[in-house]
Amino acid sequence: MLPRLAPLLVVLAAAPASADTLWVDPVHGLPWNPGTEAEPLSSVALALQGLAAAAGPHVVHLAQGDYSPASGESFPWPAMDDLTIRSGSNLQQLR
């Protein structure tokens, strides 16, 4: 019975803490993080995948960094209704 529960526990641990707000940091984030401010995701593409099934409005906060394929970002980002992407004044590059 435990082998059947193990994958379920992994999925629950990887789910975002809040389905409407996620944090992304291309330098310190990790793909398996929950997307919180303390444990951000590594790319906007991952954040948008996590939000795709949830009803909006959605907010994605971008940390300082280079959002490019070289940093692990993938483009194009899918269009989503009720999506706000926020960044501080220290955003280095979005390309």
XYZ file of C-alpha atoms in Angstrom:
95
model
C 0.000 0.000 0.000
C 2.844 2.436 0.735
C 4.193 2.392 -2.856
C 0.807 3.668 -4.090
C 0.796 6.525 -1.565
C 4.357 7.692 -2.252
C 3.593 9.382 -5.622
C 0.538 11.089 -4.136
C 2.617 12.540 -1.321
C 5.138 13.912 -3.806
C 2.372 15.635 -5.815
C 0.868 17.195 -2.684
C 4.250 18.454 -1.515
C 4.892 20.109 -4.890
C 1.521 21.886 -5.070
C 1.637 25.668 -4.657
C 0.721 27.039 -1.227
C -1.659 29.519 -2.863
C -3.199 28.819 -6.263
C -3.582 32.507 -7.114
C -0.137 33.959 -6.264
C 3.243 32.490 -7.183
C 6.816 33.760 -6.850
C 9.554 33.179 -9.434
C 13.317 33.637 -9.050
C 15.549 32.484 -11.937
C 18.648 32.581 -9.705
C 17.499 31.010 -6.413
C 14.250 29.288 -7.430
C 13.915 25.559 -8.030
C 11.503 23.738 -10.370
C 10.056 21.665 -7.505
C 9.560 24.552 -5.049
C 5.967 25.438 -4.099
C 6.213 28.964 -5.558
C 6.067 30.874 -2.301
C 8.129 33.990 -1.589
C 10.463 31.920 0.613
C 10.643 29.015 -1.895
C 10.118 30.425 -5.396
C 9.844 28.551 -8.662
C 12.669 28.828 -11.183
C 10.684 30.037 -14.219
C 7.548 31.889 -15.228
C 6.638 28.987 -17.512
C 6.469 26.663 -14.477
C 4.380 29.195 -12.559
C 1.914 29.507 -15.438
C 1.657 25.713 -15.703
C 0.778 25.621 -12.010
C -1.884 28.303 -12.419
C -3.438 26.992 -15.636
C -6.015 24.760 -13.928
C -6.966 27.250 -11.200
C -9.563 29.996 -11.563
C -8.126 33.548 -11.549
C -7.244 36.184 -10.770
C -3.564 35.181 -10.731
C -0.445 37.104 -9.714
C 3.113 36.065 -10.549
C 5.878 37.977 -8.753
C 9.239 38.137 -10.557
C 12.474 38.416 -8.595
C 15.518 40.152 -10.007
C 17.250 38.139 -12.692
C 17.594 37.247 -16.354
C 14.468 35.560 -17.696
C 15.830 33.872 -20.810
C 16.271 30.375 -22.243
C 19.824 30.441 -20.848
C 18.379 30.757 -17.322
C 15.869 27.944 -17.888
C 12.923 30.030 -19.078
C 10.814 28.780 -21.974
C 8.870 30.912 -24.422
C 6.248 31.697 -25.534
C 4.227 31.952 -22.347
C 0.604 30.888 -22.720
C -2.031 33.624 -22.641
C -4.155 33.598 -19.497
C -7.154 35.619 -18.386
C -6.917 37.457 -15.066
C -3.096 37.305 -14.933
C -0.885 40.023 -13.462
C 2.901 39.736 -13.632
C 4.706 41.975 -11.144
C 8.366 42.796 -10.794
C 10.477 45.094 -8.680
C 12.589 47.844 -10.154
C 15.597 45.488 -10.353
C 14.409 43.236 -13.187
C 17.509 42.713 -15.322
C 16.239 41.189 -18.540
C 13.055 39.711 -19.909
C 13.689 38.287 -23.380
